[in-house]
Amino acid sequence: MRRINSLYLRIGILKIVVGKPTKQPHTSLASLSFSTSGGYGGGGETQQNNNSSRVKIFDRDLKRRDRAAWLSRNKNDTFVDAVAENLLDRLEDCKKSFPSALCLGGSLGAVQRLLRGRGGIEKLIMMDTSHDMIKSCRDAQHDSVDKSIDTSYLVGDEEFLPIKESSVDLIISSLGLHWTNDLPGSMIQCKLALKPDGLFLAAILGGETLKFVRDAGNLLTRAGFSLPGVDVDEYVVKYKSALDLIEHLRAMGETNGLLQRNKASFLSFCRIFFSILNRETALATAAIYDSMFATEDGTIPATFQVIYMTGWREHSSQPQAKRRGSATVSFTDIQKQFGGQS
Amino acid sequence: MRLIVHNMLTCNIKGVINKFPLRIEAEKVIKKEVDFNPDFLRHMLAKIEWKALVDGARSMGYTELPDHAPDTERVESDESFLKKFHHALLELHLEEGSLVCQETGRKFPVDKGVPNMVLREDEV
């Protein structure tokens, strides 16, 4: 593994499955890691750190700048839009309406643009750690955004949510939470900010199919959400060249902190580590990638896995599992009733 | 920042108990008219922390709000009250100033109407 020191801490971990989404062998490419002068620890050590306490993987200043950069470069990113649309669609599955909603940073612009009155939202608060992103959203409000929704803007961090407990009906986060250093902590704070019977709706980038679904389910349960729901979608995005892919990844700045906890997966996947600075390295990696993985028509496909999570703040109206041993009918009775075979 | 948001904001420093409400130090307040929507206001009334609203409005220079909100039945007919509530909640904008934690004194700046609640590295 080559290591390059640069000014900024940047650990970008991305799983890229080349070709068809399933049943392809994973291949290792040159992986590059970067360490900061700010004392967060060398790239190598942090990667191997598999403990459950909060690992400072992301430099928060950097996270802020990168998310702003992503927004400015990818205003019409169809992948981001597809994810936001899929997430917002879930609001139509609920008969409930959500008068007040908090939208956490990630694809704020896409959510704002694609909301289209779903969920019965009357009051919307848009929050991101990047001031630029917030300003950009506020400016965009003049165009296609629903003016009947009372919208406010706030610069804030989901890891340190400045929102009063039990004050919002809905929290939405599309492709934002995988940036956090402390995803479980962020989710707990989201839960606390929700009113009883409030909904948490999030889409995050995933890294590995089955294990991650279980991880996501565990996260929801441990954060104290009721009726947790997890599902996964894969999106194959085709790039004209490997450089386009790399540029997109750099712009998205996609990283997945949860992969840190799974050492085995970490070692067995194909990963590329990117620097937001080093274009020469990107070009070199792109050249190798092109020669190894281009399909017949010359395009480079990459698969992004998105995990959709839903969870509710507990409320007495929700279906609850009955106490063990409280059954009044046995399976034998049921069998007799319906004449089933033994 | 309007009082509709201020009424939900807390200090997010770990360990702070008296985190709500944040005291407002206003440097620049502007007024922007918004359509009057009595239904929306009635919904909001049930969820608002009244004292925080009154104190916040006073800090922004608006003193017309009563110390206590009238009962829900009376609110239906009291349009003058609703108009004051509307003005305080939705039309007063804190453009420049700070939100101050009552316990730690930490000031969260409000810049061009947007509060910045992000903690510094040394506070985290």
Coordinates of C-alpha atoms in Angstrom, one line a residue:
Chain A
M1 CA 0.0 0.0 0.0
R2 CA 1.5 3.3 -1.0
R3 CA 1.2 6.1 1.5
I4 CA 1.3 9.7 0.5
N5 CA 1.4 12.5 3.1
S6 CA -0.5 15.6 2.3
L7 CA -1.8 18.6 4.1
Y8 CA -5.3 17.3 4.7
L9 CA -6.7 14.2 6.4
R10 CA -8.5 12.4 3.7
I11 CA -9.5 8.8 4.0
G12 CA -11.8 8.0 1.2
I13 CA -13.1 4.5 1.1
L14 CA -15.3 3.4 -1.7
K15 CA -16.2 0.0 -2.9
I16 CA -16.3 -0.2 -6.6
V17 CA -17.8 -3.2 -8.2
V18 CA -16.9 -3.2 -11.8
G19 CA -19.3 -4.6 -14.3
K20 CA -22.5 -6.4 -13.1
P21 CA -23.5 -5.6 -9.6
T22 CA -23.3 -9.2 -8.3
K23 CA -21.0 -12.1 -8.9
Q24 CA -18.0 -10.2 -10.0
P25 CA -14.6 -10.9 -8.4
H26 CA -13.3 -8.0 -6.4
T27 CA -10.0 -6.6 -7.5
S28 CA -7.6 -4.5 -5.6
L29 CA -6.2 -1.4 -7.1
A30 CA -3.4 0.8 -5.8
S31 CA -4.7 2.3 -2.6
L32 CA -3.5 5.6 -1.4
S33 CA -4.0 7.0 2.0
F34 CA -3.3 10.5 3.4
S35 CA -2.6 11.8 6.8
T36 CA -3.0 15.2 8.3
S37 CA -0.7 17.5 10.0
G38 CA -3.4 18.1 12.6
G39 CA -2.6 15.1 14.6
Y40 CA -5.6 12.8 13.9
G41 CA -3.3 9.9 13.4
G42 CA -1.7 8.3 10.4
G43 CA -4.0 6.9 7.7
G44 CA -2.9 3.3 8.3
E45 CA -3.5 3.3 12.0
T46 CA -6.9 4.8 11.7
Q47 CA -8.0 2.4 9.1
Q48 CA -7.1 -0.6 11.2
N49 CA -8.8 0.8 14.2
N50 CA -11.7 -1.4 14.8
N51 CA -12.9 -0.2 18.2
S52 CA -16.4 0.9 19.0
S53 CA -15.6 4.3 20.4
R54 CA -15.8 7.2 18.2
V55 CA -12.9 7.3 15.7
K56 CA -12.1 10.7 14.4
I57 CA -12.0 9.9 10.7
F58 CA -13.3 13.0 9.3
D59 CA -11.8 16.4 9.7
R60 CA -14.9 18.5 10.3
D61 CA -13.6 21.5 8.4
L62 CA -12.8 19.4 5.5
K63 CA -16.2 17.7 5.6
R64 CA -17.8 21.1 5.4
R65 CA -15.8 22.3 2.5
D66 CA -16.2 19.0 0.6
R67 CA -19.9 18.9 0.9
A68 CA -20.1 22.4 -0.5
A69 CA -17.8 21.4 -3.3
W70 CA -20.0 18.5 -4.1
L71 CA -23.0 20.7 -4.4
S72 CA -21.4 23.2 -6.7
R73 CA -20.1 20.5 -9.0
N74 CA -23.0 18.3 -9.2
K75 CA -26.1 20.4 -9.5
N76 CA -27.9 17.9 -11.7
D77 CA -26.5 14.7 -10.5
T78 CA -29.1 12.1 -11.6
F79 CA -27.8 9.5 -9.1
V80 CA -28.3 11.9 -6.2
D81 CA -31.7 12.9 -7.5
A82 CA -32.7 9.2 -7.9
V83 CA -31.8 8.6 -4.3
A84 CA -33.6 11.7 -3.0
E85 CA -36.7 10.7 -5.0
N86 CA -36.7 7.2 -3.7
L87 CA -36.4 8.4 -0.2
L88 CA -39.2 11.1 -0.5
D89 CA -41.4 8.5 -2.1
R90 CA -41.6 6.7 1.2
L91 CA -43.5 9.7 2.6
E92 CA -46.4 8.7 0.4
D93 CA -46.5 5.3 2.0
C94 CA -47.3 6.8 5.3
K95 CA -50.9 8.0 5.9
K96 CA -49.5 10.4 8.4
S97 CA -48.6 14.0 7.7
F98 CA -45.5 15.7 9.1
P99 CA -46.2 19.4 9.8
S100 CA -42.6 20.1 10.9
A101 CA -39.5 18.6 9.3
L102 CA -35.8 18.9 9.7
C103 CA -33.7 18.1 6.6
L104 CA -30.1 17.3 7.3
G105 CA -27.2 18.0 4.9
G106 CA -26.1 15.7 2.2
S107 CA -28.3 16.3 -0.8
L108 CA -30.2 19.2 0.6
G109 CA -30.8 20.8 -2.8
A110 CA -32.2 17.6 -4.3
V111 CA -34.6 17.1 -1.4
Q112 CA -35.8 20.6 -1.5
R113 CA -36.3 20.5 -5.2
L114 CA -38.0 17.1 -5.4
L115 CA -40.1 17.3 -2.2
R116 CA -43.2 18.5 -4.2
G117 CA -45.5 18.7 -1.3
R118 CA -45.1 15.2 -0.1
G119 CA -45.5 14.4 3.6
G120 CA -47.8 17.3 4.4
I121 CA -44.9 19.4 5.6
E122 CA -45.7 23.0 6.7
K123 CA -42.5 24.0 8.3
L124 CA -39.1 22.9 7.0
I125 CA -35.7 23.5 8.5
M126 CA -32.7 22.9 6.3
M127 CA -29.5 22.2 8.1
D128 CA -25.9 21.6 6.9
T129 CA -22.5 22.1 8.3
S130 CA -21.5 24.1 5.2
H131 CA -22.4 27.8 5.1
D132 CA -22.0 27.8 1.4
M133 CA -24.4 24.9 0.9
I134 CA -27.0 26.6 3.0
K135 CA -26.6 29.9 1.1
S136 CA -26.9 28.0 -2.1
C137 CA -30.1 26.3 -1.0
R138 CA -31.6 29.6 0.2
D139 CA -30.8 31.2 -3.2
A140 CA -32.3 28.3 -5.0
Q141 CA -35.5 28.8 -3.1
H142 CA -36.5 31.5 -5.6
D143 CA -36.7 29.0 -8.5
S144 CA -38.6 25.7 -8.3
V145 CA -39.1 25.4 -4.6
D146 CA -42.5 25.3 -3.0
K147 CA -43.1 28.6 -1.4
S148 CA -46.1 27.5 0.6
I149 CA -43.8 25.6 2.9
D150 CA -42.3 27.8 5.6
T151 CA -38.5 27.2 5.2
S152 CA -35.7 28.2 7.5
Y153 CA -32.0 27.7 7.2
L154 CA -29.4 26.8 9.8
V155 CA -25.8 25.9 9.9
G156 CA -25.4 22.9 12.2
D157 CA -23.8 19.5 12.7
E158 CA -25.9 16.3 12.9
E159 CA -23.3 15.0 15.4
F160 CA -24.2 17.9 17.7
L161 CA -27.8 18.6 16.9
P162 CA -28.9 22.0 18.2
I163 CA -32.6 21.0 18.1
K164 CA -34.9 20.8 21.1
E165 CA -36.0 17.4 22.1
S166 CA -39.4 16.1 20.8
S167 CA -39.8 19.1 18.5
V168 CA -40.0 17.8 14.9
D169 CA -42.3 15.3 13.2
L170 CA -39.9 14.2 10.5
I171 CA -36.1 14.1 10.0
I172 CA -34.8 13.5 6.4
S173 CA -31.2 12.9 5.5
S174 CA -30.3 11.9 1.9
L175 CA -26.7 10.8 1.3
G176 CA -25.4 12.8 4.3
L177 CA -25.1 10.7 7.4
H178 CA -22.2 8.5 6.1
W179 CA -20.1 11.6 6.5
T180 CA -20.4 11.6 10.3
N181 CA -17.7 10.4 12.6
D182 CA -20.3 9.1 15.0
L183 CA -23.3 7.7 13.1
P184 CA -24.9 5.9 16.1
G185 CA -24.6 9.1 18.1
S186 CA -26.1 11.2 15.3
M187 CA -29.0 8.8 15.0
I188 CA -29.7 8.9 18.7
Q189 CA -29.8 12.7 18.5
C190 CA -32.2 12.5 15.6
K191 CA -34.4 10.2 17.6
L192 CA -34.4 12.6 20.6
A193 CA -35.3 15.5 18.3
L194 CA -38.3 13.7 17.0
K195 CA -41.7 13.9 18.6
P196 CA -43.3 10.6 19.7
D197 CA -44.5 8.9 16.5
G198 CA -42.1 11.0 14.5
L199 CA -40.2 9.5 11.5
F200 CA -36.6 9.2 10.7
L201 CA -35.8 8.7 7.0
A202 CA -32.3 8.4 5.8
A203 CA -30.3 7.2 2.7
I204 CA -26.7 6.4 3.1
L205 CA -24.0 4.9 0.9
G206 CA -23.5 1.3 1.7
G207 CA -20.4 -0.8 1.2
E208 CA -21.3 -4.5 1.3
T209 CA -24.7 -6.0 0.8
L210 CA -25.9 -8.4 3.5
K211 CA -23.7 -7.4 6.5
F212 CA -24.5 -3.8 6.0
V213 CA -28.3 -4.3 6.0
R214 CA -27.9 -6.0 9.3
D215 CA -25.6 -3.3 10.6
A216 CA -28.1 -0.6 9.5
G217 CA -30.9 -2.5 11.2
N218 CA -28.8 -2.8 14.4
L219 CA -28.0 0.9 14.3
L220 CA -31.7 1.8 14.1
T221 CA -32.6 -0.5 17.0
R222 CA -29.7 0.6 19.2
A223 CA -30.6 4.3 18.6
G224 CA -33.9 3.4 20.0
F225 CA -36.1 3.6 17.0
S226 CA -39.3 1.6 16.7
L227 CA -40.5 -0.3 13.7
P228 CA -37.1 -0.1 12.0
G229 CA -37.0 -0.7 8.2
V230 CA -33.9 -1.1 6.0
D231 CA -33.7 -1.8 2.3
V232 CA -30.9 -1.6 -0.2
D233 CA -30.8 -0.4 -3.8
E234 CA -27.9 -0.6 -6.2
Y235 CA -27.3 2.0 -8.9
V236 CA -25.0 1.4 -11.8
V237 CA -23.6 4.6 -13.1
K238 CA -21.7 4.6 -16.3
Y239 CA -18.8 7.0 -16.8
K240 CA -17.2 8.0 -20.1
S241 CA -13.8 7.3 -18.6
A242 CA -12.2 6.4 -15.4
L243 CA -11.2 10.0 -14.9
D244 CA -14.9 11.0 -14.9
L245 CA -15.6 8.3 -12.3
I246 CA -12.8 9.5 -10.1
E247 CA -13.8 13.1 -10.5
H248 CA -17.3 12.2 -9.5
L249 CA -16.1 10.3 -6.5
R250 CA -13.8 13.1 -5.5
A251 CA -16.6 15.6 -5.8
M252 CA -19.0 13.5 -3.9
G253 CA -16.3 12.9 -1.4
E254 CA -18.0 9.7 -0.5
T255 CA -16.6 7.8 2.4
N256 CA -18.0 5.2 4.5
G257 CA -17.1 5.2 8.1
L258 CA -19.0 2.0 9.0
L259 CA -16.6 0.0 6.8
Q260 CA -14.0 0.9 9.4
R261 CA -15.6 -1.5 11.9
N262 CA -15.5 -4.4 9.6
K263 CA -11.9 -5.3 9.2
A264 CA -12.4 -8.3 7.0
S265 CA -14.5 -6.5 4.5
F266 CA -12.1 -3.6 4.6
L267 CA -9.3 -5.8 3.4
S268 CA -11.2 -7.8 0.9
F269 CA -12.8 -5.0 -1.1
C270 CA -11.6 -3.0 -4.0
R271 CA -10.9 0.5 -2.7
I272 CA -9.6 3.7 -4.0
F273 CA -8.5 6.5 -1.7
F274 CA -8.7 9.9 -3.1
S275 CA -7.2 13.2 -2.4
I276 CA -9.0 16.3 -3.2
L277 CA -5.7 17.9 -4.2
N278 CA -3.7 15.4 -6.1
R279 CA -4.8 15.4 -9.7
E280 CA -1.6 13.7 -11.0
T281 CA -2.3 10.7 -8.8
A282 CA -5.9 10.7 -10.0
L283 CA -4.8 10.8 -13.6
A284 CA -2.4 7.9 -13.0
T285 CA -5.0 5.8 -11.3
A286 CA -7.5 6.6 -14.0
A287 CA -5.1 5.4 -16.7
I288 CA -4.7 2.1 -14.9
Y289 CA -8.4 1.8 -14.3
D290 CA -9.3 2.5 -17.9
S291 CA -6.9 -0.1 -19.2
M292 CA -8.2 -2.7 -16.8
F293 CA -11.9 -2.2 -16.6
A294 CA -13.4 -0.4 -19.6
T295 CA -16.3 -2.3 -21.2
E296 CA -16.6 -2.9 -24.9
D297 CA -18.3 0.5 -25.5
G298 CA -15.5 2.2 -23.6
T299 CA -17.6 3.2 -20.6
I300 CA -16.7 2.6 -17.0
P301 CA -19.5 1.3 -14.9
A302 CA -19.5 1.7 -11.1
T303 CA -22.1 0.4 -8.7
F304 CA -23.3 2.5 -5.8
Q305 CA -25.1 0.8 -3.0
V306 CA -27.6 2.9 -1.1
I307 CA -29.1 1.8 2.2
Y308 CA -32.5 3.3 3.0
M309 CA -33.4 3.4 6.7
T310 CA -36.7 4.3 8.4
G311 CA -37.4 4.4 12.1
W312 CA -40.0 5.9 14.3
R313 CA -39.9 7.5 17.7
E314 CA -41.9 5.3 20.0
H315 CA -45.5 6.1 20.7
S316 CA -48.2 4.1 22.4
S317 CA -50.3 4.0 19.2
Q318 CA -47.6 1.9 17.4
P319 CA -48.1 -1.8 17.2
Q320 CA -46.2 -3.4 20.1
A321 CA -45.1 -7.0 20.5
K322 CA -47.1 -8.7 23.2
R323 CA -45.5 -9.9 26.4
R324 CA -44.0 -13.3 26.1
G325 CA -46.4 -16.0 27.5
S326 CA -49.5 -13.9 27.1
A327 CA -50.8 -15.8 24.2
T328 CA -54.4 -17.1 24.6
V329 CA -54.4 -19.4 21.6
S330 CA -51.8 -22.1 20.8
F331 CA -50.5 -23.2 17.5
T332 CA -52.1 -26.6 18.0
D333 CA -55.5 -24.8 18.3
I334 CA -54.9 -23.0 15.1
Q335 CA -53.9 -26.2 13.4
K336 CA -57.1 -27.9 14.5
Q337 CA -59.1 -24.9 13.4
F338 CA -57.7 -24.8 9.9
G339 CA -57.2 -28.6 9.5
G340 CA -53.5 -28.2 8.7
Q341 CA -51.2 -31.1 8.3
S342 CA -48.9 -31.9 11.2
Chain B
M1 CA -33.4 33.8 11.7
R2 CA -37.0 34.1 12.8
L3 CA -38.5 33.2 16.2
I4 CA -40.2 30.2 14.7
V5 CA -36.8 28.6 14.5
H6 CA -35.3 30.2 17.6
N7 CA -38.1 28.4 19.5
M8 CA -36.5 25.1 18.6
L9 CA -32.8 25.9 19.0
T10 CA -30.7 24.7 21.9
C11 CA -27.1 24.9 23.0
N12 CA -25.5 21.7 21.8
I13 CA -22.4 21.7 24.1
K14 CA -22.2 18.4 26.0
G15 CA -23.2 18.5 29.6
V16 CA -25.2 21.7 29.4
I17 CA -28.5 21.5 31.3
N18 CA -30.0 25.0 30.8
K19 CA -29.7 24.8 27.0
F20 CA -33.1 26.3 26.1
P21 CA -33.9 29.0 25.2
L22 CA -30.9 30.8 23.8
R23 CA -30.8 34.5 24.6
I24 CA -30.9 36.8 21.6
E25 CA -28.4 39.6 21.2
A26 CA -29.7 41.5 18.2
E27 CA -27.5 43.7 16.1
K28 CA -29.6 44.0 13.0
V29 CA -33.3 43.1 12.8
I30 CA -35.4 43.4 9.6
K31 CA -39.0 42.9 8.9
K32 CA -40.3 40.9 6.0
E33 CA -44.0 40.6 5.4
V34 CA -45.5 37.1 5.1
D35 CA -49.0 36.1 4.2
F36 CA -51.3 35.7 7.3
N37 CA -52.4 32.1 7.7
P38 CA -54.6 31.7 10.9
D39 CA -54.7 27.9 10.6
F40 CA -50.9 27.6 10.5
L41 CA -50.7 30.0 13.5
R42 CA -53.2 28.0 15.5
H43 CA -51.2 24.8 14.9
M44 CA -48.0 26.6 15.9
L45 CA -49.5 28.1 19.0
A46 CA -49.9 24.7 20.7
K47 CA -46.2 23.9 20.2
I48 CA -44.6 27.2 21.0
E49 CA -42.7 27.9 24.2
W50 CA -44.4 31.1 24.9
K51 CA -42.0 32.7 27.3
A52 CA -39.1 32.1 24.9
L53 CA -41.1 33.7 22.2
V54 CA -41.9 36.8 24.2
D55 CA -38.4 37.3 25.4
G56 CA -37.0 36.6 22.0
A57 CA -39.4 39.2 20.5
R58 CA -38.4 41.7 23.1
S59 CA -34.7 41.2 22.3
M60 CA -35.6 42.0 18.7
G61 CA -37.5 45.2 19.6
Y62 CA -41.1 43.9 19.5
T63 CA -42.9 44.3 22.8
E64 CA -46.5 43.8 21.8
L65 CA -46.9 40.2 22.7
P66 CA -48.8 39.5 26.0
D67 CA -47.0 37.7 28.8
H68 CA -49.3 34.7 28.4
A69 CA -51.0 33.3 25.4
P70 CA -54.8 33.3 25.5
D71 CA -56.7 30.0 25.9
T72 CA -57.2 28.0 22.7
E73 CA -61.0 28.7 22.6
R74 CA -60.4 32.5 22.8
V75 CA -57.7 32.4 20.2
E76 CA -60.2 31.5 17.5
S77 CA -61.9 34.9 17.8
D78 CA -58.9 37.0 18.8
E79 CA -57.6 38.2 15.5
S80 CA -55.6 41.0 17.0
F81 CA -53.7 38.5 19.1
L82 CA -53.1 36.3 16.1
K83 CA -51.7 39.2 14.1
K84 CA -49.2 40.0 16.8
F85 CA -48.3 36.4 17.1
H86 CA -47.9 36.2 13.3
H87 CA -45.7 39.2 13.3
A88 CA -43.4 38.1 16.1
L89 CA -43.1 34.5 14.9
L90 CA -42.7 34.9 11.2
E91 CA -42.0 38.5 10.2
L92 CA -39.1 39.5 12.5
H93 CA -35.7 38.5 11.1
L94 CA -32.5 38.5 13.0
E95 CA -30.0 39.3 10.3
E96 CA -27.0 39.9 12.4
G97 CA -26.4 39.1 16.1
S98 CA -25.8 36.2 18.4
L99 CA -27.7 33.4 20.2
V100 CA -26.2 33.1 23.7
C101 CA -26.3 30.0 25.8
Q102 CA -27.7 30.9 29.2
E103 CA -25.4 28.5 31.0
T104 CA -22.0 28.8 29.3
G105 CA -22.3 32.2 27.7
R106 CA -21.2 30.6 24.4
K107 CA -22.3 32.9 21.5
F108 CA -23.6 31.3 18.3
P109 CA -23.3 33.9 15.6
V110 CA -26.1 34.8 13.3
D111 CA -24.8 35.9 9.9
K112 CA -27.0 37.1 7.1
G113 CA -30.0 35.6 8.9
V114 CA -28.4 32.1 9.3
P115 CA -27.4 30.9 12.8
N116 CA -24.2 29.0 12.9
M117 CA -24.5 26.2 15.6
V118 CA -21.4 24.3 14.6
L119 CA -19.0 23.8 17.5
R120 CA -15.3 24.4 17.3
E121 CA -12.9 21.5 17.5
D122 CA -11.9 22.4 21.0
E123 CA -15.5 22.4 22.2
V124 CA -16.1 18.9 20.9

